Amino acid sequence: MPHTVPPSETPAMPTIVAKGPSGVPPTSEEISSLLDTIYTSDSSQKSLDGAYALTNLLIQGAGCSGLLNYNILADVRKAASDKKNGAKRESAMLIIGALFERFPREFPLSEAVFLLHDGGIFDVVLDALSDKGAVVRDAAQYAIDALFGCLSPEAMVNGLIPALERYLAKGSGKWQGFVGAYSLIEKMAVKAQLGKGTKEEERQKDLLREAMGKTLKELIPIVESGMHDLKSEVSKQSCKTMTALTTLLSNDDVAPRIPLLIKTMENPSAQTLQKAIHALSQTTFVAIVTSPVLAMLTPLLARSLNTPATPQETLRQTVVVVENLTKLVHDPAEARTFLPKLQPGVKSVKETASLPEVRELATRALDVIETAMGDSHLASGSISKITPEEVLAVLDAKIQEHGGLGGFGDSKLQDLAKNFIAGMVREDINCRMHDRITDRIDPYLRGLLADGNTEAVATAVQAHYIAEDEIKFGKPIPEDPNEVEIVNADFSLAYGGMLLLSHTNLRLLKGHRYGLCGRNGAGKSTLMRSIANEKLEGFPPQDVVRTCFVEHNQGEDANLTILEYVSKDPKIVSQGMDHIREVLLEFGFTDGPEGRQSQPVGSLSGGWKMKLALARAMLQKADVLLLDEPTNHLDVANVKWLQEYLKSHTEITSLIVSHDSGFLDEVCTDIYHYEGKKLVCYKGNLAEFVKQKPEGKSYYTLSASNVQFKFPPPGILSGIKSMTRAILRMSNVSYTYPGAPRPSLHDASLSLTLSSRVAIIGGNGAGKSTFIKILTGETIPQGGKVEKHPNLRIGYIKQHALEHVEMHLEKTPSQYLQWRYANGDDREVFMKQTRILTDEDKAQLEKPVDLGDGRGARRIETLIGRQKYKKTFQYEVKWVGLLPKHNTMISRETLLELGFFKLIQEFDDHEASREGLGFRVLDPKTITKHFEDIGMDPEIANHNEISGLSGGQKVKVVLAGAMWNNPHLLVLDEPTNFLDRDSLGGLAVAIRDFKGGVVMISHNEEFVGALCPEQLHIADGRVVSRTNNAVSLDRFEDSATNSPSGAGTPATGSAVTSAAPSAVNSGDEGGDLKFRAKKKKKMTRAQQKERETRRRLRYIEWLNSPKGTPKPADSDDE
């Protein structure tokens, strides 16, 4: 409520003699006289002045005890309920407002008196919101705002929330009071949301968010009941409050389902419940499940389990969700709070479900629940939480050590103070914010202990719990005095509208090598790029600490020689050309006219380009080296070289993003890990980090538990009845790049089947990517031939995978997919050299063709049809300038002899794409589901531009594009680049279970060894050896659950991971690829009669159907 006189200048009323700062308590008669004067004042201003005078009198003379000893609150409560006197009700609200505004600042313990003592006074203020007088309502709102502004996060959770719960639970108040209570809960939840405030503000938000999350088990049922209130204002505010409360969940798995869960609470019908359970059953739960998540989901799951009419399918989904959630509950105390509510329902399903499958799933879920509720579950690394009772015992002991409370205050106030303080300190301890403990004790005990003792008690309690914390979590590692700190930056980091890091710290010591670990999209590359571009607040500028960002930037200055490229930097060229040559030679770039230093940058393989970037960074003499996936494109020998190089240069500090666990183990001295918008530093390499954070074990196994990829089935190839029949073959292929002194590929051969799992192995620049490009038609061989099944669909991801999307950075992933397949064909196929018409091809199309059929020479316009002809195909040819009735069927062999290979290829690709997209609808719903199957968040896929995605997310976009038309053969050129460990595991499991063929290039021995039994070794452009190895199934986290014989193989059987070479399994390797047409069986007379009867009955049914029903079509396939 607005003041006409500032609080600090409030005058005393003429009839009042307020005591000064002497500390002499006022008499009861003085208090009573002052109250009567306030109630009988003839203006609001005089009442307000009197309220401030009363407050000052109590603060200066009586303190917190005066609120109770003079029965101030009881008197005000009585005045506020006087229905006949509006002025008295207004005066009562003004008194409360003045007390709420000033008392907590001087005596914080008054917060507990106002909110908790004998039911508190806060309910009176909420009831006043429904008063018929506007001035009373305004005064009540002013009082609420005044108290809310004084409360700390701990006081809100331990004082305000219990007061609001008590008010809402009694149910006898007016609807305006309920709206006010619900809006206060919403206000607290909004206050707890992450933001961009100061560091201290964000710490308070973190504390409020975690502490308030623990109260959701009581708050959610209360707010949900308000959503069903008959008064629309109450139900609307309750829905807003519930939406705000869901922001406390901080769980990425549940977040996309929150709108549906709120809708289910708002309209609790059987249909909405089943939709919610179905949505949850489609969720992959990977994040740790905490109290807020359980508080939100337990009521829905319990209702599904305990409703007799729940369908068996919904029950099956429910017990699966219960099992998956329970596995991720790491705190037994939380498990024992929520799981007993679900246990009887699961037990009932186990005993009464009609389907054996549901009973079996319920039995399994029940076992998991019982395990989670046991103390043995503590082995997962959880730490038990402190309770208020435990804090109270310590507080009592410390108070007794310092003289006890004695005669200060009455016993009720003493007990209230100790319980309130214990609750607040409990929140600080559980959030490990020990620096806040003294402020929760010292001010609140003031007036109850002798002077000076309050601070001593607060310090003693704080010291006790700091020692307890060190026992639980270990003492902080002391700093080495010889270490040199070069960076110590406090900062926040955002990208677009997404907050990546909030008020975190980055501290770098000279010579240390830091691994930066986190999921794809967490902001690792964004952080490094911000440092390199000098946009990170608090990070020293380049003239203080020289930083160099080594990333994958393969496209620039491709025509410059390596020496020219490096020496164009003025900071480098000043060191002299001789020194530059020496450094390049150290990195393997040989000198001289024929050496690598004279080669253009564009001719280098990915591995050599990475070495060039590293050489350039070394020449810039960086203090801090920022390495983004440095092992991508590097072969085993060069990875080993890089490890030794980094370890030997102890004067350089490195910040490394890599998904190569072996590399991080070998190189790193420290690990920075992304945890809840913070960077947390762990001493030691990756192995030491996993010991402290067991969930980090995904860095060592290929697991789909965190990120799941699902590849679509490849579909049928006509004429292919065996998984070992050749579908793609290259024979004696050679290729030399323009201007290169020797061939990049010479006399190479390979045959592939639907069961192939082939890895192409070799050093950097050996010719692996050239091999793949020729295989997929990206490049035309200069010698030899490549044959493929006419209907074969190939999903191809290039070595520099981001090239696929670099021309579409302004599009969202969904828009990119729609553009690529808009016309039914894959537009990226048009860019292959086997499809681009050269001048010779265009000249060939202009030549007239005489088939010897007496119709003379004609020019081919296009191919418009294809059909099987004996063991090959014949194509329908449209002639230039002639009507369609003059079209001619010409065999494939004839067209090839005439030189129309690319024309045939274009039509075959179109037909293959048409078959692959036969069951694909290019609508948003289907596209969203496809991106979900590839492990991408639908929100990102539909709304975020590709330019704003991380490297790993862009690779997922490329993978989704390649898999859209259901390819039979997946060709991956270094697929592990840019993917984090979770995505790598999901990709590995998806490839393992894929029912088509797979060819890959990868330097990741772990990845290749787990998937590819057949390995092709290439050196100097030649296939030097073929080896067949048993796949390492133990590298999959789920291998233990699979049978020994079937582990790692899809439903098609062992043929998918056949250990024999693809070429051997293909039959006649040298023969032509011939595919028999599917013969159409002639129907018998009886079958024809049955078909006519079916069609007639279907037609009669259509005639009797409602108007507008589409007429059913007759087909020849019935």
mmCIF file of N, CA and C in Angstrom, residues 338-440:
data_model
loop_
_atom_site.group_PDB
_atom_site.id
_atom_site.type_symbol
_atom_site.label_atom_id
_atom_site.label_comp_id
_atom_site.label_asym_id
_atom_site.label_seq_id
_atom_site.Cartn_x
_atom_site.Cartn_y
_atom_site.Cartn_z
ATOM 1 N N PHE A 338 7.919 -42.274 -1.585
ATOM 2 C CA PHE A 338 6.962 -42.333 -2.689
ATOM 3 C C PHE A 338 6.592 -43.750 -3.126
ATOM 4 N N LEU A 339 7.566 -44.656 -3.142
ATOM 5 C CA LEU A 339 7.300 -45.978 -3.717
ATOM 6 C C LEU A 339 6.259 -46.790 -2.953
ATOM 7 N N PRO A 340 6.104 -46.642 -1.611
ATOM 8 C CA PRO A 340 5.012 -47.367 -0.942
ATOM 9 C C PRO A 340 3.633 -47.040 -1.482
ATOM 10 N N LYS A 341 3.498 -45.862 -2.108
ATOM 11 C CA LYS A 341 2.197 -45.520 -2.712
ATOM 12 C C LYS A 341 1.947 -46.307 -3.997
ATOM 13 N N LEU A 342 3.037 -46.760 -4.642
ATOM 14 C CA LEU A 342 2.905 -47.511 -5.893
ATOM 15 C C LEU A 342 2.972 -49.016 -5.667
ATOM 16 N N GLN A 343 3.626 -49.428 -4.601
ATOM 17 C CA GLN A 343 3.875 -50.849 -4.374
ATOM 18 C C GLN A 343 2.589 -51.689 -4.313
ATOM 19 N N PRO A 344 1.538 -51.267 -3.563
ATOM 20 C CA PRO A 344 0.311 -52.089 -3.542
ATOM 21 C C PRO A 344 -0.321 -52.234 -4.924
ATOM 22 N N GLY A 345 -0.314 -51.174 -5.716
ATOM 23 C CA GLY A 345 -0.891 -51.249 -7.057
ATOM 24 C C GLY A 345 -0.136 -52.212 -7.954
ATOM 25 N N VAL A 346 1.199 -52.153 -7.907
ATOM 26 C CA VAL A 346 2.008 -53.071 -8.717
ATOM 27 C C VAL A 346 1.782 -54.505 -8.255
ATOM 28 N N LYS A 347 1.689 -54.696 -6.933
ATOM 29 C CA LYS A 347 1.450 -56.042 -6.390
ATOM 30 C C LYS A 347 0.095 -56.577 -6.850
ATOM 31 N N SER A 348 -0.907 -55.695 -6.888
ATOM 32 C CA SER A 348 -2.237 -56.103 -7.358
ATOM 33 C C SER A 348 -2.197 -56.509 -8.832
ATOM 34 N N VAL A 349 -1.457 -55.748 -9.644
ATOM 35 C CA VAL A 349 -1.323 -56.098 -11.064
ATOM 36 C C VAL A 349 -0.639 -57.452 -11.206
ATOM 37 N N LYS A 350 0.368 -57.685 -10.407
ATOM 38 C CA LYS A 350 1.099 -58.959 -10.446
ATOM 39 C C LYS A 350 0.166 -60.140 -10.170
ATOM 40 N N GLU A 351 -0.810 -59.935 -9.277
ATOM 41 C CA GLU A 351 -1.682 -61.038 -8.864
ATOM 42 C C GLU A 351 -2.944 -61.166 -9.709
ATOM 43 N N THR A 352 -3.407 -60.039 -10.293
ATOM 44 C CA THR A 352 -4.738 -60.076 -10.926
ATOM 45 C C THR A 352 -4.742 -59.785 -12.417
ATOM 46 N N ALA A 353 -3.629 -59.311 -13.007
ATOM 47 C CA ALA A 353 -3.647 -58.983 -14.439
ATOM 48 C C ALA A 353 -3.972 -60.215 -15.267
ATOM 49 N N SER A 354 -4.756 -60.024 -16.319
ATOM 50 C CA SER A 354 -5.202 -61.166 -17.121
ATOM 51 C C SER A 354 -4.122 -61.660 -18.085
ATOM 52 N N LEU A 355 -3.213 -60.779 -18.497
ATOM 53 C CA LEU A 355 -2.184 -61.175 -19.459
ATOM 54 C C LEU A 355 -0.918 -61.617 -18.733
ATOM 55 N N PRO A 356 -0.365 -62.771 -19.092
ATOM 56 C CA PRO A 356 0.875 -63.245 -18.445
ATOM 57 C C PRO A 356 2.035 -62.254 -18.590
ATOM 58 N N GLU A 357 2.095 -61.578 -19.747
ATOM 59 C CA GLU A 357 3.188 -60.629 -19.982
ATOM 60 C C GLU A 357 3.141 -59.492 -18.969
ATOM 61 N N VAL A 358 1.919 -58.989 -18.678
ATOM 62 C CA VAL A 358 1.757 -57.895 -17.725
ATOM 63 C C VAL A 358 2.131 -58.371 -16.323
ATOM 64 N N ARG A 359 1.723 -59.589 -15.971
ATOM 65 C CA ARG A 359 2.067 -60.120 -14.646
ATOM 66 C C ARG A 359 3.584 -60.267 -14.491
ATOM 67 N N GLU A 360 4.234 -60.707 -15.555
ATOM 68 C CA GLU A 360 5.692 -60.866 -15.508
ATOM 69 C C GLU A 360 6.387 -59.524 -15.343
ATOM 70 N N LEU A 361 5.923 -58.503 -16.080
ATOM 71 C CA LEU A 361 6.506 -57.168 -15.951
ATOM 72 C C LEU A 361 6.271 -56.595 -14.560
ATOM 73 N N ALA A 362 5.087 -56.846 -13.994
ATOM 74 C CA ALA A 362 4.784 -56.354 -12.646
ATOM 75 C C ALA A 362 5.681 -57.025 -11.616
ATOM 76 N N THR A 363 5.938 -58.317 -11.791
ATOM 77 C CA THR A 363 6.846 -59.023 -10.874
ATOM 78 C C THR A 363 8.231 -58.402 -10.904
ATOM 79 N N ARG A 364 8.698 -58.096 -12.107
ATOM 80 C CA ARG A 364 10.016 -57.489 -12.243
ATOM 81 C C ARG A 364 10.048 -56.099 -11.618
ATOM 82 N N ALA A 365 8.981 -55.312 -11.842
ATOM 83 C CA ALA A 365 8.913 -53.965 -11.267
ATOM 84 C C ALA A 365 8.873 -54.023 -9.748
ATOM 85 N N LEU A 366 8.169 -55.004 -9.211
ATOM 86 C CA LEU A 366 8.067 -55.156 -7.754
ATOM 87 C C LEU A 366 9.435 -55.449 -7.147
ATOM 88 N N ASP A 367 10.211 -56.279 -7.817
ATOM 89 C CA ASP A 367 11.568 -56.581 -7.327
ATOM 90 C C ASP A 367 12.436 -55.329 -7.316
ATOM 91 N N VAL A 368 12.303 -54.531 -8.362
ATOM 92 C CA VAL A 368 13.095 -53.299 -8.448
ATOM 93 C C VAL A 368 12.692 -52.325 -7.347
ATOM 94 N N ILE A 369 11.390 -52.227 -7.069
ATOM 95 C CA ILE A 369 10.905 -51.334 -6.007
ATOM 96 C C ILE A 369 11.474 -51.750 -4.660
ATOM 97 N N GLU A 370 11.417 -53.041 -4.357
ATOM 98 C CA GLU A 370 11.917 -53.520 -3.069
ATOM 99 C C GLU A 370 13.417 -53.292 -2.933
ATOM 100 N N THR A 371 14.149 -53.442 -4.032
ATOM 101 C CA THR A 371 15.597 -53.179 -4.001
ATOM 102 C C THR A 371 15.865 -51.702 -3.756
ATOM 103 N N ALA A 372 15.096 -50.829 -4.431
ATOM 104 C CA ALA A 372 15.324 -49.382 -4.314
ATOM 105 C C ALA A 372 15.028 -48.881 -2.910
ATOM 106 N N MET A 373 14.069 -49.506 -2.220
ATOM 107 C CA MET A 373 13.696 -49.054 -0.885
ATOM 108 C C MET A 373 14.641 -49.568 0.188
ATOM 109 N N GLY A 374 15.533 -50.475 -0.166
ATOM 110 C CA GLY A 374 16.473 -51.023 0.805
ATOM 111 C C GLY A 374 17.697 -50.147 0.964
ATOM 112 N N ASP A 375 18.372 -50.285 2.098
ATOM 113 C CA ASP A 375 19.574 -49.489 2.357
ATOM 114 C C ASP A 375 20.714 -49.870 1.441
ATOM 115 N N SER A 376 20.650 -51.075 0.850
ATOM 116 C CA SER A 376 21.737 -51.496 -0.039
ATOM 117 C C SER A 376 21.826 -50.595 -1.260
ATOM 118 N N HIS A 377 20.746 -49.894 -1.549
ATOM 119 C CA HIS A 377 20.736 -49.005 -2.716
ATOM 120 C C HIS A 377 21.678 -47.824 -2.523
ATOM 121 N N LEU A 378 22.136 -47.622 -1.286
ATOM 122 C CA LEU A 378 23.085 -46.539 -1.027
ATOM 123 C C LEU A 378 24.389 -46.722 -1.772
ATOM 124 N N ALA A 379 24.639 -47.964 -2.225
ATOM 125 C CA ALA A 379 25.901 -48.233 -2.920
ATOM 126 C C ALA A 379 26.027 -47.446 -4.214
ATOM 127 N N SER A 380 24.929 -46.911 -4.716
ATOM 128 C CA SER A 380 24.982 -46.140 -5.963
ATOM 129 C C SER A 380 25.681 -44.801 -5.788
ATOM 130 N N GLY A 381 26.019 -44.460 -4.561
ATOM 131 C CA GLY A 381 26.768 -43.221 -4.360
ATOM 132 C C GLY A 381 25.963 -42.095 -3.749
ATOM 133 N N SER A 382 24.694 -42.372 -3.327
ATOM 134 C CA SER A 382 23.887 -41.305 -2.753
ATOM 135 C C SER A 382 24.324 -41.035 -1.317
ATOM 136 N N ILE A 383 24.083 -39.822 -0.864
ATOM 137 C CA ILE A 383 24.414 -39.413 0.497
ATOM 138 C C ILE A 383 23.111 -39.085 1.211
ATOM 139 N N SER A 384 22.911 -39.653 2.411
ATOM 140 C CA SER A 384 21.668 -39.433 3.136
ATOM 141 C C SER A 384 21.549 -37.953 3.527
ATOM 142 N N LYS A 385 20.301 -37.476 3.543
ATOM 143 C CA LYS A 385 20.041 -36.071 3.847
ATOM 144 C C LYS A 385 19.880 -35.867 5.361
ATOM 145 N N ILE A 386 20.240 -34.664 5.816
ATOM 146 C CA ILE A 386 20.087 -34.297 7.217
ATOM 147 C C ILE A 386 18.615 -33.971 7.493
ATOM 148 N N THR A 387 18.116 -34.368 8.664
ATOM 149 C CA THR A 387 16.737 -34.064 9.054
ATOM 150 C C THR A 387 16.721 -32.903 10.049
ATOM 151 N N PRO A 388 15.577 -32.205 10.184
ATOM 152 C CA PRO A 388 15.494 -31.103 11.161
ATOM 153 C C PRO A 388 15.755 -31.584 12.595
ATOM 154 N N GLU A 389 15.337 -32.810 12.913
ATOM 155 C CA GLU A 389 15.543 -33.334 14.264
ATOM 156 C C GLU A 389 17.032 -33.455 14.586
ATOM 157 N N GLU A 390 17.812 -33.887 13.594
ATOM 158 C CA GLU A 390 19.256 -34.005 13.808
ATOM 159 C C GLU A 390 19.885 -32.626 14.009
ATOM 160 N N VAL A 391 19.448 -31.653 13.233
ATOM 161 C CA VAL A 391 19.974 -30.288 13.399
ATOM 162 C C VAL A 391 19.576 -29.735 14.751
ATOM 163 N N LEU A 392 18.333 -30.010 15.174
ATOM 164 C CA LEU A 392 17.848 -29.498 16.458
ATOM 165 C C LEU A 392 18.694 -30.036 17.615
ATOM 166 N N ALA A 393 19.078 -31.303 17.533
ATOM 167 C CA ALA A 393 19.904 -31.888 18.594
ATOM 168 C C ALA A 393 21.260 -31.185 18.679
ATOM 169 N N VAL A 394 21.878 -30.924 17.515
ATOM 170 C CA VAL A 394 23.165 -30.224 17.503
ATOM 171 C C VAL A 394 23.000 -28.796 18.005
ATOM 172 N N LEU A 395 21.932 -28.121 17.570
ATOM 173 C CA LEU A 395 21.690 -26.742 17.984
ATOM 174 C C LEU A 395 21.493 -26.657 19.495
ATOM 175 N N ASP A 396 20.698 -27.576 20.046
ATOM 176 C CA ASP A 396 20.481 -27.607 21.493
ATOM 177 C C ASP A 396 21.797 -27.769 22.249
ATOM 178 N N ALA A 397 22.628 -28.680 21.744
ATOM 179 C CA ALA A 397 23.911 -28.936 22.410
ATOM 180 C C ALA A 397 24.796 -27.694 22.407
ATOM 181 N N LYS A 398 24.857 -27.005 21.292
ATOM 182 C CA LYS A 398 25.707 -25.810 21.192
ATOM 183 C C LYS A 398 25.144 -24.665 22.051
ATOM 184 N N ILE A 399 23.815 -24.566 22.140
ATOM 185 C CA ILE A 399 23.219 -23.521 22.986
ATOM 186 C C ILE A 399 23.562 -23.778 24.453
ATOM 187 N N GLN A 400 23.477 -25.051 24.877
ATOM 188 C CA GLN A 400 23.803 -25.386 26.255
ATOM 189 C C GLN A 400 25.266 -25.091 26.568
ATOM 190 N N GLU A 401 26.138 -25.328 25.565
ATOM 191 C CA GLU A 401 27.559 -25.046 25.778
ATOM 192 C C GLU A 401 27.811 -23.556 25.995
ATOM 193 N N HIS A 402 26.902 -22.715 25.555
ATOM 194 C CA HIS A 402 27.092 -21.266 25.657
ATOM 195 C C HIS A 402 26.064 -20.630 26.591
ATOM 196 N N GLY A 403 25.720 -21.331 27.617
ATOM 197 C CA GLY A 403 24.908 -20.742 28.678
ATOM 198 C C GLY A 403 23.431 -21.055 28.628
ATOM 199 N N GLY A 404 22.928 -21.630 27.567
ATOM 200 C CA GLY A 404 21.514 -21.965 27.460
ATOM 201 C C GLY A 404 20.635 -20.752 27.271
ATOM 202 N N LEU A 405 19.347 -21.019 27.009
ATOM 203 C CA LEU A 405 18.414 -19.924 26.774
ATOM 204 C C LEU A 405 18.000 -19.248 28.074
ATOM 205 N N GLY A 406 18.021 -20.001 29.163
ATOM 206 C CA GLY A 406 17.739 -19.402 30.472
ATOM 207 C C GLY A 406 16.366 -18.774 30.520
ATOM 208 N N GLY A 407 16.300 -17.583 31.027
ATOM 209 C CA GLY A 407 15.010 -16.918 31.200
ATOM 210 C C GLY A 407 14.662 -15.971 30.090
ATOM 211 N N PHE A 408 15.393 -16.080 28.977
ATOM 212 C CA PHE A 408 15.107 -15.163 27.861
ATOM 213 C C PHE A 408 13.888 -15.658 27.086
ATOM 214 N N GLY A 409 12.804 -14.904 27.120
ATOM 215 C CA GLY A 409 11.623 -15.280 26.361
ATOM 216 C C GLY A 409 10.895 -16.438 27.013
ATOM 217 N N ASP A 410 9.610 -16.645 26.613
ATOM 218 C CA ASP A 410 8.874 -17.771 27.181
ATOM 219 C C ASP A 410 9.245 -19.050 26.456
ATOM 220 N N SER A 411 8.845 -20.183 27.036
ATOM 221 C CA SER A 411 9.242 -21.495 26.502
ATOM 222 C C SER A 411 8.656 -21.737 25.111
ATOM 223 N N LYS A 412 7.430 -21.243 24.865
ATOM 224 C CA LYS A 412 6.824 -21.428 23.544
ATOM 225 C C LYS A 412 7.641 -20.746 22.463
ATOM 226 N N LEU A 413 8.078 -19.535 22.752
ATOM 227 C CA LEU A 413 8.868 -18.793 21.770
ATOM 228 C C LEU A 413 10.227 -19.458 21.555
ATOM 229 N N GLN A 414 10.809 -19.986 22.650
ATOM 230 C CA GLN A 414 12.091 -20.672 22.524
ATOM 231 C C GLN A 414 11.971 -21.923 21.636
ATOM 232 N N ASP A 415 10.939 -22.716 21.888
ATOM 233 C CA ASP A 415 10.740 -23.932 21.075
ATOM 234 C C ASP A 415 10.466 -23.571 19.618
ATOM 235 N N LEU A 416 9.644 -22.540 19.415
ATOM 236 C CA LEU A 416 9.355 -22.088 18.052
ATOM 237 C C LEU A 416 10.637 -21.669 17.345
ATOM 238 N N ALA A 417 11.484 -20.911 18.060
ATOM 239 C CA ALA A 417 12.732 -20.428 17.457
ATOM 240 C C ALA A 417 13.642 -21.588 17.077
ATOM 241 N N LYS A 418 13.827 -22.541 17.983
ATOM 242 C CA LYS A 418 14.749 -23.651 17.722
ATOM 243 C C LYS A 418 14.263 -24.517 16.561
ATOM 244 N N ASN A 419 12.962 -24.799 16.525
ATOM 245 C CA ASN A 419 12.434 -25.642 15.433
ATOM 246 C C ASN A 419 12.530 -24.928 14.083
ATOM 247 N N PHE A 420 12.236 -23.626 14.104
ATOM 248 C CA PHE A 420 12.297 -22.856 12.856
ATOM 249 C C PHE A 420 13.739 -22.765 12.350
ATOM 250 N N ILE A 421 14.657 -22.495 13.265
ATOM 251 C CA ILE A 421 16.073 -22.424 12.881
ATOM 252 C C ILE A 421 16.571 -23.775 12.371
ATOM 253 N N ALA A 422 16.193 -24.858 13.045
ATOM 254 C CA ALA A 422 16.639 -26.201 12.630
ATOM 255 C C ALA A 422 16.165 -26.518 11.220
ATOM 256 N N GLY A 423 14.923 -26.142 10.889
ATOM 257 C CA GLY A 423 14.410 -26.386 9.540
ATOM 258 C C GLY A 423 15.179 -25.611 8.482
ATOM 259 N N MET A 424 15.502 -24.340 8.790
ATOM 260 C CA MET A 424 16.228 -23.521 7.819
ATOM 261 C C MET A 424 17.664 -24.014 7.631
ATOM 262 N N VAL A 425 18.325 -24.334 8.749
ATOM 263 C CA VAL A 425 19.708 -24.804 8.659
ATOM 264 C C VAL A 425 19.763 -26.131 7.906
ATOM 265 N N ARG A 426 18.745 -26.959 8.088
ATOM 266 C CA ARG A 426 18.685 -28.229 7.337
ATOM 267 C C ARG A 426 18.770 -27.991 5.834
ATOM 268 N N GLU A 427 18.067 -26.975 5.329
ATOM 269 C CA GLU A 427 18.098 -26.681 3.889
ATOM 270 C C GLU A 427 19.499 -26.275 3.442
ATOM 271 N N ASP A 428 20.177 -25.449 4.244
ATOM 272 C CA ASP A 428 21.529 -25.015 3.886
ATOM 273 C C ASP A 428 22.506 -26.185 3.855
ATOM 274 N N ILE A 429 22.361 -27.092 4.817
ATOM 275 C CA ILE A 429 23.280 -28.228 4.885
ATOM 276 C C ILE A 429 23.066 -29.167 3.701
ATOM 277 N N ASN A 430 21.816 -29.466 3.406
ATOM 278 C CA ASN A 430 21.529 -30.399 2.308
ATOM 279 C C ASN A 430 21.908 -29.827 0.954
ATOM 280 N N CYS A 431 21.922 -28.501 0.843
ATOM 281 C CA CYS A 431 22.357 -27.862 -0.404
ATOM 282 C C CYS A 431 23.848 -27.528 -0.372
ATOM 283 N N ARG A 432 24.500 -27.881 0.713
ATOM 284 C CA ARG A 432 25.940 -27.656 0.886
ATOM 285 C C ARG A 432 26.302 -26.172 0.750
ATOM 286 N N MET A 433 25.446 -25.323 1.318
ATOM 287 C CA MET A 433 25.725 -23.886 1.351
ATOM 288 C C MET A 433 26.007 -23.493 2.805
ATOM 289 N N HIS A 434 27.122 -23.975 3.334
ATOM 290 C CA HIS A 434 27.419 -23.807 4.753
ATOM 291 C C HIS A 434 27.691 -22.357 5.133
ATOM 292 N N ASP A 435 28.049 -21.540 4.167
ATOM 293 C CA ASP A 435 28.315 -20.138 4.481
ATOM 294 C C ASP A 435 27.052 -19.397 4.901
ATOM 295 N N ARG A 436 25.862 -19.957 4.632
ATOM 296 C CA ARG A 436 24.594 -19.311 4.988
ATOM 297 C C ARG A 436 24.115 -19.699 6.386
ATOM 298 N N ILE A 437 24.759 -20.655 7.033
ATOM 299 C CA ILE A 437 24.253 -21.176 8.306
ATOM 300 C C ILE A 437 24.245 -20.101 9.386
ATOM 301 N N THR A 438 25.309 -19.323 9.493
ATOM 302 C CA THR A 438 25.376 -18.334 10.576
ATOM 303 C C THR A 438 24.252 -17.303 10.482
ATOM 304 N N ASP A 439 23.872 -16.927 9.260
ATOM 305 C CA ASP A 439 22.782 -15.949 9.095
ATOM 306 C C ASP A 439 21.417 -16.547 9.381
ATOM 307 N N ARG A 440 21.336 -17.853 9.480
ATOM 308 C CA ARG A 440 20.071 -18.494 9.840
ATOM 309 C C ARG A 440 19.968 -18.713 11.354
#
